[in-house]
Short mmCIF file of C-alpha atoms in Angstrom, two decimals:
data_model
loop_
_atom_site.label_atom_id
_atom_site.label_comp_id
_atom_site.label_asym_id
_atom_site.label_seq_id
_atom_site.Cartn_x
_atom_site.Cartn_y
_atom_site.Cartn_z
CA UNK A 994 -2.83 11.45 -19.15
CA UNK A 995 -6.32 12.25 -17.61
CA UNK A 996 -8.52 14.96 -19.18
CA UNK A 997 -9.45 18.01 -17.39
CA UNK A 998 -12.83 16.27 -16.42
CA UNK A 999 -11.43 12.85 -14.90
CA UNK A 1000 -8.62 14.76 -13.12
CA UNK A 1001 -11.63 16.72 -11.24
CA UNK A 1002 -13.39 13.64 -10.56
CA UNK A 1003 -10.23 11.57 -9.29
CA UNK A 1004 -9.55 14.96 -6.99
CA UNK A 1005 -13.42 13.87 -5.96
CA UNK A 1006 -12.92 10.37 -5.25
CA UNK A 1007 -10.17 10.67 -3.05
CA UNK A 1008 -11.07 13.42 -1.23
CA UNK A 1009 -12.14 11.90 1.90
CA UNK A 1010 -10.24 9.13 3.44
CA UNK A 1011 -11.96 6.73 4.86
CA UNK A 1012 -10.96 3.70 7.61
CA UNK A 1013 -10.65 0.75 5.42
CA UNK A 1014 -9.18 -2.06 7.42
CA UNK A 1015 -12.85 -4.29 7.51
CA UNK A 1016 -11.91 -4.83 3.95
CA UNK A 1017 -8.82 -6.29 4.69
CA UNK A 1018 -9.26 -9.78 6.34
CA UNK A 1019 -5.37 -10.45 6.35
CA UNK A 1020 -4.46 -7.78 8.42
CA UNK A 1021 -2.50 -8.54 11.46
CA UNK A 1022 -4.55 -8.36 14.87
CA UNK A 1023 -2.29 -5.74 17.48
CA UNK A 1024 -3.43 -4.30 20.58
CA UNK A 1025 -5.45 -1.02 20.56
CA UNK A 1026 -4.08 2.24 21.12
CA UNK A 1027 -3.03 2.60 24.40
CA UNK A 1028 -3.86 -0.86 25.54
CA UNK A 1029 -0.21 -1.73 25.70
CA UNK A 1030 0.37 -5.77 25.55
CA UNK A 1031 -0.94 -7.01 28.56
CA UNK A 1032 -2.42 -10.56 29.36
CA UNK A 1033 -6.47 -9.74 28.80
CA UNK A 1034 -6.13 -6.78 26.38
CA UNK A 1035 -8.56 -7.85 23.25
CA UNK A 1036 -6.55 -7.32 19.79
CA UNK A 1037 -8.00 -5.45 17.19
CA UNK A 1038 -7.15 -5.06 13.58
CA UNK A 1039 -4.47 -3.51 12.58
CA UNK A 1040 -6.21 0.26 11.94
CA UNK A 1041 -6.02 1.42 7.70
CA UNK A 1042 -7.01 4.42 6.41
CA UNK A 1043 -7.36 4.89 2.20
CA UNK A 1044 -7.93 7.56 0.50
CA UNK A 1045 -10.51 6.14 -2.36
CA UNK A 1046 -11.90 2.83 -3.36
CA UNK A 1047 -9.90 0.92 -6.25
CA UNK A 1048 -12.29 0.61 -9.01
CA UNK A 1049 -12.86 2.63 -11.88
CA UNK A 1050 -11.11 5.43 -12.55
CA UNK A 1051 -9.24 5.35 -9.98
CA UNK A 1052 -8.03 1.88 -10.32
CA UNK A 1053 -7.06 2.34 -13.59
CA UNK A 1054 -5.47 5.56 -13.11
CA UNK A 1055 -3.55 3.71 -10.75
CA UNK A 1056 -2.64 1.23 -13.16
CA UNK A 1057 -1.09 3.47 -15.60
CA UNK A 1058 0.76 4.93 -13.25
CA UNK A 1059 2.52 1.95 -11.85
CA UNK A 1060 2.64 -0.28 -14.57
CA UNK A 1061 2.44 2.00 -17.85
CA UNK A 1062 4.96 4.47 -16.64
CA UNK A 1063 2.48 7.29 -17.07
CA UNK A 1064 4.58 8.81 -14.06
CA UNK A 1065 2.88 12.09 -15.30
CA UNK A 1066 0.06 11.33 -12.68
CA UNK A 1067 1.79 11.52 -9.67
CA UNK A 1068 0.71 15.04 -10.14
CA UNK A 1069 -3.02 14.01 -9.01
CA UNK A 1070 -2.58 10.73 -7.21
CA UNK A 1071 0.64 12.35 -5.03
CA UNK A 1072 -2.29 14.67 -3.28
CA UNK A 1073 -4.48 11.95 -2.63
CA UNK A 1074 -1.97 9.78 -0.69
CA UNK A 1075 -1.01 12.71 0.94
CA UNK A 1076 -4.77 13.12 2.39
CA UNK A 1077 -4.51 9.15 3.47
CA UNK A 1078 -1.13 9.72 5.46
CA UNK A 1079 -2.44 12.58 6.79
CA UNK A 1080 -5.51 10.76 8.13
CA UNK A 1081 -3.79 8.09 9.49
CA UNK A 1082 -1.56 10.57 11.83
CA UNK A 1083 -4.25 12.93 13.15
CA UNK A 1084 -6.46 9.42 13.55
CA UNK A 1085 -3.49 6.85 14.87
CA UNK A 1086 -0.49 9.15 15.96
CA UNK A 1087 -1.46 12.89 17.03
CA UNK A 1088 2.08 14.70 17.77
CA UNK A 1089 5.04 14.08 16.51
CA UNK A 1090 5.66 12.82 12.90
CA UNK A 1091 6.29 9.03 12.71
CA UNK A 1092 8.50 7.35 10.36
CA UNK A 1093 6.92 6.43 6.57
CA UNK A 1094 7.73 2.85 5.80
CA UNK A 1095 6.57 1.62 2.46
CA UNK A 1096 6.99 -1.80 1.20
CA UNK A 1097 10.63 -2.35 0.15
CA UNK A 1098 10.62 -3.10 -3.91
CA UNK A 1099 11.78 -6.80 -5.16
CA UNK A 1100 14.19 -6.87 -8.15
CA UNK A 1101 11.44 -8.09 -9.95
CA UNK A 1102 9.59 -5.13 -9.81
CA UNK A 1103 12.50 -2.68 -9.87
CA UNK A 1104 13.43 -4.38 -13.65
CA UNK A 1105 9.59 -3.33 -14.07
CA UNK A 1106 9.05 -0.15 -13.57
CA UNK A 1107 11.75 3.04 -13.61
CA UNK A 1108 10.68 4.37 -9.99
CA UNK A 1109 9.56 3.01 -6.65
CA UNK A 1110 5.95 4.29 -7.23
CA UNK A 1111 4.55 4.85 -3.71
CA UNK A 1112 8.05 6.17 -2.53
CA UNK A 1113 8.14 8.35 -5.20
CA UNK A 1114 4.54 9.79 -4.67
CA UNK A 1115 5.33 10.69 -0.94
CA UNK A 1116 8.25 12.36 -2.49
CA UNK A 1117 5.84 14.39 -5.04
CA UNK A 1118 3.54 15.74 -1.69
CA UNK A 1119 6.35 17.00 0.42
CA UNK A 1120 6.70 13.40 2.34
CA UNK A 1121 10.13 11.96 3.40
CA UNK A 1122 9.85 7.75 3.30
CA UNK A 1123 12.18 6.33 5.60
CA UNK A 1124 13.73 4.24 3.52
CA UNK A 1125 16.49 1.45 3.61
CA UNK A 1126 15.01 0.00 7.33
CA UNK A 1127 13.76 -3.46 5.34
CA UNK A 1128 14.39 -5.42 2.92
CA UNK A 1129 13.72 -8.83 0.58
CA UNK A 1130 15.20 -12.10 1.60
CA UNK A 1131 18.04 -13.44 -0.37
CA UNK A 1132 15.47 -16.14 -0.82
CA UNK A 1133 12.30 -14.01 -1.54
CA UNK A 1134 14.28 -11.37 -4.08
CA UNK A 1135 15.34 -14.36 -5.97
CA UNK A 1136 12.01 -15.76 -6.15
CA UNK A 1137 10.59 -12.77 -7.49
CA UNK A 1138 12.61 -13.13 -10.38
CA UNK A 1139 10.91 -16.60 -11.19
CA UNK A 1140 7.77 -16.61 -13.64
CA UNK A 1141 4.44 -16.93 -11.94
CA UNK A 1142 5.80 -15.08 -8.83
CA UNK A 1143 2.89 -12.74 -9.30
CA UNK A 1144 0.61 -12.12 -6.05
CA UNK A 1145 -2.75 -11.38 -8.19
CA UNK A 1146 -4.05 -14.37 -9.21
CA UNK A 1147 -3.31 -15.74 -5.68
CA UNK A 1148 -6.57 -15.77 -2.89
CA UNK A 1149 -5.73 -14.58 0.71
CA UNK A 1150 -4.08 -17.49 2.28
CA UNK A 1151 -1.67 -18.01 -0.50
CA UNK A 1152 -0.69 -14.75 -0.08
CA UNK A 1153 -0.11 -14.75 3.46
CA UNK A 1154 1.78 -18.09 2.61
CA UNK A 1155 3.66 -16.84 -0.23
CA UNK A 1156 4.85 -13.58 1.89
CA UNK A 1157 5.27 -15.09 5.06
CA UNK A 1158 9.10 -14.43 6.26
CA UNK A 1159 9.81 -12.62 3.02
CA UNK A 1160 11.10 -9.36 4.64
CA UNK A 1161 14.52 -8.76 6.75
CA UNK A 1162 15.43 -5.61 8.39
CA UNK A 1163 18.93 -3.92 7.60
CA UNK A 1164 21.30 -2.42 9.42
CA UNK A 1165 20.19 0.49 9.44
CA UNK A 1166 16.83 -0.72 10.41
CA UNK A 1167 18.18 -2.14 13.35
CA UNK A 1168 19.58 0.98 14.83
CA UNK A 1169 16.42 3.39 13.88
CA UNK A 1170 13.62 1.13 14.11
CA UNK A 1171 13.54 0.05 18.31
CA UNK A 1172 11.14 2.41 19.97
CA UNK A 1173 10.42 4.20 16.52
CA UNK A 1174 6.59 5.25 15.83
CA UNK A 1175 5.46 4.16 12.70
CA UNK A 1176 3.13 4.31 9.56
CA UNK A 1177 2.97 1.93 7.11
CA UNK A 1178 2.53 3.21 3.56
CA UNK A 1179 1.39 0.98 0.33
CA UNK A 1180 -1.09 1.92 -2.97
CA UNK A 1181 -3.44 -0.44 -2.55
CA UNK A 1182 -5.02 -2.74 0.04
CA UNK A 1183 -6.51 -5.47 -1.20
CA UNK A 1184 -5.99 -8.85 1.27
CA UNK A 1185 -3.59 -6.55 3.82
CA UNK A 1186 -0.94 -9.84 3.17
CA UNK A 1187 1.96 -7.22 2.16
CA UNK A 1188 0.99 -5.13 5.47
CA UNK A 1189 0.70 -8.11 7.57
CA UNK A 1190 4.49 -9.15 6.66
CA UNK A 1191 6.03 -5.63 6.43
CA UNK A 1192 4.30 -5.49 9.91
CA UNK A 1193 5.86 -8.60 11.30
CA UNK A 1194 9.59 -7.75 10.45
CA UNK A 1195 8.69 -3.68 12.31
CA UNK A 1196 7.26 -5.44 15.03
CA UNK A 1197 9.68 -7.87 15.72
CA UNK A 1198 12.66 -5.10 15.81
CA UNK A 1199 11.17 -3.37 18.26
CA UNK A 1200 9.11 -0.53 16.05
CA UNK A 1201 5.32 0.66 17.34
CA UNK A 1202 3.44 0.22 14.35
CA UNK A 1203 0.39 2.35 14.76
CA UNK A 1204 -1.44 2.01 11.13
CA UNK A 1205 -1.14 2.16 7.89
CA UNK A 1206 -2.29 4.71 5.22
CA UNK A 1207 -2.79 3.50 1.73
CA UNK A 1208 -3.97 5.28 -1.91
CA UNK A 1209 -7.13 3.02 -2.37
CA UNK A 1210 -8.23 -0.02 -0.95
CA UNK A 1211 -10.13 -2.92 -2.59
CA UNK A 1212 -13.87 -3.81 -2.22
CA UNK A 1213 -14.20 -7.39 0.10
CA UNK A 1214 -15.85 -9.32 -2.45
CA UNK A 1215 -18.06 -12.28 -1.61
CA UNK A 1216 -16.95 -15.77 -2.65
CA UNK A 1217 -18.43 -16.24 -6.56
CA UNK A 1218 -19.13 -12.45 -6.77
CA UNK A 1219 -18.38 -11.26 -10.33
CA UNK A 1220 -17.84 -7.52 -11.32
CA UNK A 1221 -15.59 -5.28 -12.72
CA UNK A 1222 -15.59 -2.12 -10.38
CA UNK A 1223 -17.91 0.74 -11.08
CA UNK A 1224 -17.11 2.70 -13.71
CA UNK A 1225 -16.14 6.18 -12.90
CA UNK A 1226 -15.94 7.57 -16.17
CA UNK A 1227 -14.88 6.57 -19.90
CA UNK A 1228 -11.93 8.34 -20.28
CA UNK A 1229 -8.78 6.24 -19.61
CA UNK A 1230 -5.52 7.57 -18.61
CA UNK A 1231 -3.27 6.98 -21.90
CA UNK A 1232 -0.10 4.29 -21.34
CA UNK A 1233 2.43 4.13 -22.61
CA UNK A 1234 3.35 0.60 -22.66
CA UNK A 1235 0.85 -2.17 -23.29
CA UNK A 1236 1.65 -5.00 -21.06
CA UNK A 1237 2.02 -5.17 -17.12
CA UNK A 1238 -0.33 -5.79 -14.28
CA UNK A 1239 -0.57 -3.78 -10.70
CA UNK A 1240 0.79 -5.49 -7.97
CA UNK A 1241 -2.03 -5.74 -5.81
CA UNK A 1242 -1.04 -6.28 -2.12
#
């Protein structure tokens, strides 16, 4: 768990959300809001707003919290996604609430972990997911069971390969989803390849996807660039497993 000091300076770094989709070069390109889809409209990307950056403490607070099971710090992460989805309505959909759609889990990472991490942090802030609307191939769930399935280690265009046509939308999806406003919800943003494909199955059944609100987003790094993050502090949450990774999107 975090000391008293690092859970003060987490509540720091994530207390102001900030637009974060420049970051993300594999974001899909959609028309602005209010520019409908007509011939001659210029596309924009698709607009993100995080609550920190994911380095230091914050990256590997978020780390024991996925991947360590330390699902004691929803208590101070739950507040900062809560700021990021709050952003993204008042910036992308003043009015009425629009549906929460996270990334749907693979089997994979359901034999992982004991909770749907992002799903259960909107839970923690008083935040209903709509889940159920999408879901892994056949083909993609089975994959993820495969070593080496991993997107981490992968640059941006594998990613966007790897992911491409990975998503379906259910039943259920297909009833709620034409017409439907719509926020997309993930932990971290690093490429925007998970967005871009959880994007393309919304879009294409009929769902106005107006952003996307995320818990911390990656730095852009430049090709050769070396560095670890900055550290935040020396105090590390404790896990309580020693293996996994984060699933970076």
């Amino acid at each position: 768990m975090l000391c008293g000091d690092c859970g003060e300076l987490l509540r720091d770094l994530t207390r102001l959300p900030f637009r974060a989709e420049e970051q993300a070069l594999a974001l899909p390109l959609v028309p602005p809001a209010g520019g409908g889809d007509q011939d001659g409209v210029e596309l924009v990307v698709l607009p993100a707003v995080s609550a920190s950056r994911y380095e230091g403490l914050v990256a590997r607070t978020v780390l024991a919290y996925k991947d360590h099971e330390v699902t004691g710090l929803a208590r101070v992460l739950a507040p900062a996604l809560h700021r990021a989805v709050a952003g993204a309505c008042a910036q992308l959909h003043p009015g009425s609430a629009p549906l929460l759609v996270c990334p749907p889990s693979t089997p994979a990472a359901r034999l992982r972990r004991s909770h749907r991490p992002v799903e259960h942090l909107l839970g923690a802030c008083g935040l209903r997911p709509a889940s159920g609307l999408v879901a892994p191939t056949v083909s993609a769930a089975l994959r993820s069971l495969l070593p080496g399935s991993g997107q981490k280690a992968r640059g941006m265009g594998a990613r966007r390969r790897a992911l491409r046509g990975t998503l379906r939308i259910t039943a259920a999806g297909r009833l709620i989803l034409p017409g439907s406003e719509v926020i997309l919800v993930d932990d971290v943003l690093t490429t925007g390849a998970t967005l871009h494909e959880l994007h393309r199955a919304l879009a294409g059944a009929g769902a106005v996807v107006r952003g996307a609100a995320v818990l911390a987003a990656s730095r852009r790094r430049s090709p050769g660039a070396e560095g670890s993050g900055r550290a935040a502090s020396a105090c590390r949450p404790t896990p309580r497993t020693s293996s996994g990774s984060a699933r970076d999107e």
